[in-house]
């Protein structure tokens, strides 16, 4: 790969190089004493911003957490999210965001020659740690994508779980794909297909604008469609949140079963009370057992099926794409007029060299698809299992995995009101 | 009460208003965009056509005018449409916000009590629905995956190195295809360009320099172009030893490396083998038994221990590897170890054992074939093994190896024997010049630098030759087994008595001399700007290749070695008597 | 964790609702699967189309420019001489058609078949060569001139010109020698014994007879009628001077068309045949062309395909048989064209 | 991954299971912390305090025109930069004029630049100065190609930090046929061609 990269160079410029850097036209001496101007370059963007971003991120997270867990104030959460839209979205135009940083971190893990800025690592890690401690307060509104969707979600409609459950498998697939592509150095799809960035840039490929708009319009009714059904970072966060040390609750103290919050959650992340002993005999247990037995099969199938796709997937990688083209040329004994092929032939690299490079890439994809696929299989198996498992639950509680601590349910809880009236200083945890 | 209702009305109207504006604007923008993408005035061909017309029809003034007008309009159109897009975007954002706010106000509920708690399926029904849904959707995805793979695999080739099935076929037919293709692609460019610029069946000089294709590295000149090389290791403690593999058969030939393949040969009186290792893992990829070659003697001619049955270095051009043995057997194998061609050049009568190493130039395999009867320089076609040219040389037997001196599109081959140093045209085998200056039993190969050839031998002298004319001579120190190497303004060599000498290329003056405890048989080589010299005990002395003697380090593999190391980036390969070592940075 | 006790009764919904929901449900399912199928179809059935790659809307049609139409070539027979030099600069022939080449700090003399006669070293590579009728070699070394016998011994070192002078071409006219100085942008006229006569080409760049030489390419040659011709490369023109050094005629047009000269400093070299027609060499678009004595384009002798793209400074010499010798340093060759 | 299996509700049954669950949970927390820490640690070993910016390696660029067409901005952030010290100030400028140009004036029919962003101004015989109007330049690279073909290659495409949004994944970098678009530490600033010495004087 590296070899390919450094040999590739423009034909015309190699021409100049062959001239041994001898200039065709020497610099003139002006009798009129005209002084040639300096080449104008704008000073490169200062580092200050990048580190400021990290600090702001940290502060925003802390404040958000405070509002969520201590103050339990939806207003506070709302305004913090507005702030992050303004700062991270409009002022800093959204790059780099924590969601996208997955790509950079993965690449830094897998590609030897890629150095990753510390700030990007910070962006990746801070939300994870916060979530592991306090739940998904990042999603509540520090993430400007979430915030935007929260903003537009005017008429929330609750989706029946038989729609939302299968859809929520997409982030896993997306994440796996993103990791694979980033690790192989092919692309950062998360960043490339970020639906909202276009709005903040006021500039985007047409397709992306349409996609973004569609998601926003959908978001008017369906709460946070991107967060729930696409966001790959959300997967990691939900894992963290599930085992977080602290997490927000609907009610400040004890639930009084008033059912008022029942449909208050725009993203259906409230677990309703369940009393056990409800399934008809045997069925459940047998299914459970059979599913547990089937789990390895799921894993294998997942791996196998996705490994079937490694070739088409690998063509996303430029090297393989080029190799495909050159192979086609060698088979049909003609030249495709594409820039790629022109550049390749001008570079004078051995075709065999290109093919071996492509081979290495495909090997990565082959292994990657197997691994990722089997993981997907595992997730599928587990989520099936969880549909056959019941946990007794007496109160209305946020589902720790899915709840984004947006605090919209607070105001529905009468207890909260009382507490608020009794003592404005409420204790959330 | 009334108040709020009033606000609500207002917000309602606002919402409707902004919504309608948004729709209109976005429609405009889409139209604009589509126009721009269908016909981009900047890239449009109208002007070009007009200009063509102008060129053909002399100088029509009105045509010029027309062009100017069109140009102006098109640029106007382009930039204004871009401006429209930008403005539209701002409008959309503004009214989008307004819409959201107003709708929010409009849909505000008086009180939470108005929330209705919708009836729900019981827990298990819900769950079973979810389950069904999941299974069906995942099922469909799986089916789709199968369909996709079924169709797509027709279109996509397999370059994968793991999937055995594809790889061998590929690596075979590419070599053929390339040439057809590249010639086919040529069009009317001249033949010269076919083999230099576009890929033919042999590597470019640049590629040769990226590898270690023959004894003493690229072109056999003893200079390597690798970096980040190890300076300290220890074969006993295993420090910086990436891997260590026992070698099945003895041999004094040095490893050669191309890509991830490392080749060595080994032989005894009866069996001869070529080995291919994965240079990264040390895994033995294959070992090819060299036998039943027509004309090959049943038992190899007697050899001395200092030469052995496999002293001649192999060489590889990345597609094929070539090996020659004391029996006069020469064989060409592909990277998978399959025999491409093989022949016997006639058993050499050589009282120590034939030990000249192979070299290649473009598609010619260069063999210095000296024995007590005659001296020949032979070039075989690397692909077929058919003789391209053969040059009989004056003089007597030698044990040295040829070096290649690339000269643009051609190259020179420089060869020692007794008493001549001679230069041949690599294309034709024609002798360019010849100088008589050596005596004794010629072991060391020539060195080349700054347009000068440097040769030396024990009981003779060290001579610098420029295009056939002797520039200077020096008798002070002389190499006997190992070969000199010319680098920058210096010539370095070592002796079997443990001397390491640096000589000034300009005048032949000894710049420095250092005496090590043990003698050298393996030739010193320049790599990463340093001189690597392995003495007979297997200790490598690393010396800065400069005008002062600076010892950079001394490391031992802990086993005897008379070979010359091979290099890849960050790695170094040493052949000991028993084991093959890969040295790197752990 | 799961248990298997009797299930509590669940609320029943009215028929309508169920129907509607089922309808909705199936609809949604169908939609979802369709979208998936379409995605799959796109990826699975999409065939990579290499036949028609995306064109570059901003393509600058360069390939067409170098090309010379077949019919514009004159029919020539080509042969080649290899020369040993890494870098060669100057080329000349004497009246017996021996070939003189300077390169690698030496001067090499070959027979017309290319056999080595002699080679002798010089301190620096000669930048220009001229051979007098009595086979004395006039060699220019950037800013001074030396004369040698054709066996290589030095006859005379001329006092050097201005230090920064750079001589790119010499031509001998009986007892006179014209020296093209690309740095001073003039042609010096000397006697062959070294006495200065005059400098041709005015310093004032406004004047028509001033030379504009952006780089060290400045060739002079002698027409059969002994008029001096020089290449005003900055203006893409060939100019001639009468015996008292005044500008008499010129020709040459600027464009990339094969009939004209383009790029920097062209024609970089030229020579005049015995019938007075011009042979010009260009760099950038590397080509050698023939013009008649009036400067009208006749035919192309060799186009870019014949030379290395990078080739510059194709020195030209004409021997007694009107063969055209073209030195191509980049490939260490002398091309010999017979018309 | 196996977090998924874990029961996350407030434990309500008495006795052992609670302990078990909490134990398991703490274990998982530890695991999570460890994995985060290790990933961070590893990437930190390959980190740098500086930030990365996108630049074009002018020696690789082949002027395929995709900078103009694929940048996420409507007018690409890639601009033509003029390295004046490399310029020959020619009258017949391969970057300014159409290849087949007859008369060397600023008339539209002779100019190469589709947006007329390259300006030509007379200095003295025979020299002209060429300047780029970055407002108009859309980085199509036509002039760069022309200059490279007939001139010194003093014009070359480069990404303007001021315009570039520095996307985490530059859209152009993925379609560049020559892999010329690379990340460099921001303090390096610009990858400008360095002028070579003129043979004269």
GROMACS .gro file of N, CA and C in nm, chain C residues 210-271:
model
  186
 1225UNK      N    1   1.711   4.287  -3.096
 1225UNK     CA    2   1.757   4.242  -2.963
 1225UNK      C    3   1.714   4.096  -2.942
 1226UNK      N    4   1.797   4.025  -2.871
 1226UNK     CA    5   1.764   3.884  -2.842
 1226UNK      C    6   1.696   3.874  -2.708
 1227UNK      N    7   1.592   3.791  -2.701
 1227UNK     CA    8   1.529   3.761  -2.572
 1227UNK      C    9   1.548   3.612  -2.547
 1228UNK      N   10   1.630   3.580  -2.448
 1228UNK     CA   11   1.670   3.441  -2.426
 1228UNK      C   12   1.637   3.403  -2.283
 1229UNK      N   13   1.517   3.354  -2.258
 1229UNK     CA   14   1.481   3.320  -2.119
 1229UNK      C   15   1.573   3.214  -2.059
 1230UNK      N   16   1.630   3.126  -2.138
 1230UNK     CA   17   1.719   3.026  -2.079
 1230UNK      C   18   1.835   3.000  -2.175
 1231UNK      N   19   1.926   2.915  -2.131
 1231UNK     CA   20   2.051   2.895  -2.205
 1231UNK      C   21   2.030   2.816  -2.333
 1232UNK      N   22   1.942   2.860  -2.419
 1232UNK     CA   23   1.931   2.801  -2.552
 1232UNK      C   24   1.942   2.912  -2.655
 1233UNK      N   25   2.052   2.911  -2.728
 1233UNK     CA   26   2.082   3.021  -2.819
 1233UNK      C   27   2.175   2.964  -2.925
 1234UNK      N   28   2.119   2.931  -3.039
 1234UNK     CA   29   2.196   2.863  -3.143
 1234UNK      C   30   2.221   2.958  -3.259
 1235UNK      N   31   2.337   2.942  -3.321
 1235UNK     CA   32   2.366   3.017  -3.444
 1235UNK      C   33   2.409   2.919  -3.552
 1236UNK      N   34   2.384   2.955  -3.677
 1236UNK     CA   35   2.425   2.869  -3.789
 1236UNK      C   36   2.451   2.957  -3.910
 1237UNK      N   37   2.516   2.896  -4.009
 1237UNK     CA   38   2.556   2.971  -4.127
 1237UNK      C   39   2.481   2.917  -4.249
 1238UNK      N   40   2.417   3.007  -4.323
 1238UNK     CA   41   2.347   2.964  -4.444
 1238UNK      C   42   2.450   2.942  -4.555
 1239UNK      N   43   2.412   2.870  -4.662
 1239UNK     CA   44   2.507   2.846  -4.772
 1239UNK      C   45   2.565   2.977  -4.825
 1240UNK      N   46   2.483   3.084  -4.823
 1240UNK     CA   47   2.535   3.213  -4.872
 1240UNK      C   48   2.610   3.287  -4.762
 1241UNK      N   49   2.652   3.214  -4.656
 1241UNK     CA   50   2.733   3.271  -4.548
 1241UNK      C   51   2.664   3.381  -4.468
 1242UNK      N   52   2.530   3.394  -4.479
 1242UNK     CA   53   2.464   3.486  -4.386
 1242UNK      C   54   2.447   3.414  -4.253
 1243UNK      N   55   2.457   3.495  -4.148
 1243UNK     CA   56   2.447   3.439  -4.012
 1243UNK      C   57   2.301   3.432  -3.970
 1244UNK      N   58   2.261   3.316  -3.924
 1244UNK     CA   59   2.127   3.299  -3.868
 1244UNK      C   60   2.139   3.269  -3.720
 1245UNK      N   61   2.045   3.324  -3.642
 1245UNK     CA   62   2.046   3.296  -3.498
 1245UNK      C   63   1.902   3.271  -3.452
 1246UNK      N   64   1.889   3.193  -3.346
 1246UNK     CA   65   1.756   3.161  -3.292
 1246UNK      C   66   1.722   3.258  -3.182
 1247UNK      N   67   1.622   3.342  -3.205
 1247UNK     CA   68   1.576   3.434  -3.101
 1247UNK      C   69   1.466   3.362  -3.024
 1248UNK      N   70   1.509   3.277  -2.933
 1248UNK     CA   71   1.417   3.174  -2.880
 1248UNK      C   72   1.303   3.237  -2.801
 1249UNK      N   73   1.329   3.351  -2.736
 1249UNK     CA   74   1.223   3.415  -2.658
 1249UNK      C   75   1.110   3.463  -2.746
 1250UNK      N   76   1.142   3.493  -2.870
 1250UNK     CA   77   1.039   3.543  -2.964
 1250UNK      C   78   0.994   3.434  -3.061
 1251UNK      N   79   1.048   3.310  -3.042
 1251UNK     CA   80   1.013   3.200  -3.131
 1251UNK      C   81   1.042   3.235  -3.276
 1252UNK      N   82   1.155   3.299  -3.300
 1252UNK     CA   83   1.189   3.341  -3.437
 1252UNK      C   84   1.332   3.303  -3.471
 1253UNK      N   85   1.356   3.282  -3.601
 1253UNK     CA   86   1.492   3.270  -3.652
 1253UNK      C   87   1.524   3.401  -3.723
 1254UNK      N   88   1.637   3.461  -3.686
 1254UNK     CA   89   1.671   3.592  -3.744
 1254UNK      C   90   1.804   3.582  -3.817
 1255UNK      N   91   1.818   3.660  -3.924
 1255UNK     CA   92   1.945   3.660  -4.000
 1255UNK      C   93   2.005   3.801  -3.998
 1256UNK      N   94   2.136   3.805  -4.009
 1256UNK     CA   95   2.208   3.933  -4.004
 1256UNK      C   96   2.297   3.944  -4.128
 1257UNK      N   97   2.304   4.062  -4.181
 1257UNK     CA   98   2.391   4.079  -4.297
 1257UNK      C   99   2.536   4.097  -4.251
 1258UNK      N  100   2.624   4.115  -4.347
 1258UNK     CA  101   2.768   4.106  -4.316
 1258UNK      C  102   2.809   4.213  -4.214
 1259UNK      N  103   2.741   4.329  -4.209
 1259UNK     CA  104   2.784   4.429  -4.110
 1259UNK      C  105   2.697   4.423  -3.984
 1260UNK      N  106   2.636   4.306  -3.962
 1260UNK     CA  107   2.573   4.282  -3.832
 1260UNK      C  108   2.438   4.345  -3.814
 1261UNK      N  109   2.376   4.391  -3.925
 1261UNK     CA  110   2.241   4.449  -3.913
 1261UNK      C  111   2.139   4.339  -3.939
 1262UNK      N  112   2.026   4.350  -3.868
 1262UNK     CA  113   1.918   4.253  -3.887
 1262UNK      C  114   1.866   4.260  -4.029
 1263UNK      N  115   1.863   4.146  -4.100
 1263UNK     CA  116   1.810   4.152  -4.236
 1263UNK      C  117   1.672   4.088  -4.243
 1264UNK      N  118   1.661   3.961  -4.210
 1264UNK     CA  119   1.528   3.899  -4.220
 1264UNK      C  120   1.501   3.814  -4.095
 1265UNK      N  121   1.377   3.774  -4.082
 1265UNK     CA  122   1.342   3.679  -3.976
 1265UNK      C  123   1.215   3.606  -4.016
 1266UNK      N  124   1.194   3.491  -3.954
 1266UNK     CA  125   1.067   3.419  -3.970
 1266UNK      C  126   1.040   3.338  -3.844
 1267UNK      N  127   0.914   3.286  -3.831
 1267UNK     CA  128   0.878   3.206  -3.715
 1267UNK      C  129   0.753   3.259  -3.647
 1268UNK      N  130   0.659   3.169  -3.623
 1268UNK     CA  131   0.533   3.207  -3.559
 1268UNK      C  132   0.519   3.135  -3.426
 1269UNK      N  133   0.444   3.196  -3.335
 1269UNK     CA  134   0.422   3.136  -3.203
 1269UNK      C  135   0.290   3.062  -3.199
 1270UNK      N  136   0.293   2.931  -3.183
 1270UNK     CA  137   0.174   2.853  -3.148
 1270UNK      C  138   0.217   2.708  -3.132
 1271UNK      N  139   0.126   2.628  -3.077
 1271UNK     CA  140   0.160   2.487  -3.055
 1271UNK      C  141   0.144   2.405  -3.182
 1272UNK      N  142   0.090   2.468  -3.288
 1272UNK     CA  143   0.071   2.395  -3.413
 1272UNK      C  144   0.206   2.348  -3.466
 1273UNK      N  145   0.203   2.240  -3.542
 1273UNK     CA  146   0.329   2.179  -3.586
 1273UNK      C  147   0.408   2.276  -3.674
 1274UNK      N  148   0.340   2.367  -3.743
 1274UNK     CA  149   0.411   2.459  -3.832
 1274UNK      C  150   0.489   2.563  -3.753
 1275UNK      N  151   0.451   2.587  -3.627
 1275UNK     CA  152   0.508   2.699  -3.551
 1275UNK      C  153   0.591   2.650  -3.433
 1276UNK      N  154   0.640   2.744  -3.355
 1276UNK     CA  155   0.718   2.715  -3.235
 1276UNK      C  156   0.638   2.755  -3.112
 1277UNK      N  157   0.651   2.676  -3.004
 1277UNK     CA  158   0.581   2.714  -2.881
 1277UNK      C  159   0.666   2.681  -2.760
 1278UNK      N  160   0.611   2.704  -2.643
 1278UNK     CA  161   0.680   2.675  -2.520
 1278UNK      C  162   0.796   2.770  -2.498
 1279UNK      N  163   0.892   2.724  -2.421
 1279UNK     CA  164   1.002   2.812  -2.384
 1279UNK      C  165   1.117   2.795  -2.481
 1280UNK      N  166   1.169   2.907  -2.526
 1280UNK     CA  167   1.300   2.908  -2.591
 1280UNK      C  168   1.306   2.810  -2.706
 1281UNK      N  169   1.217   2.821  -2.799
 1281UNK     CA  170   1.224   2.738  -2.917
 1281UNK      C  171   1.238   2.824  -3.041
 1282UNK      N  172   1.302   2.779  -3.148
 1282UNK     CA  173   1.371   2.650  -3.159
 1282UNK      C  174   1.498   2.649  -3.074
 1283UNK      N  175   1.512   2.546  -2.990
 1283UNK     CA  176   1.627   2.544  -2.900
 1283UNK      C  177   1.756   2.526  -2.979
 1284UNK      N  178   1.749   2.452  -3.090
 1284UNK     CA  179   1.866   2.438  -3.177
 1284UNK      C  180   1.819   2.435  -3.321
 1285UNK      N  181   1.908   2.468  -3.412
 1285UNK     CA  182   1.873   2.453  -3.553
 1285UNK      C  183   2.001   2.440  -3.635
 1286UNK      N  184   1.983   2.394  -3.756
 1286UNK     CA  185   2.097   2.384  -3.848
 1286UNK      C  186   2.043   2.410  -3.988
   0.00000   0.00000   0.00000
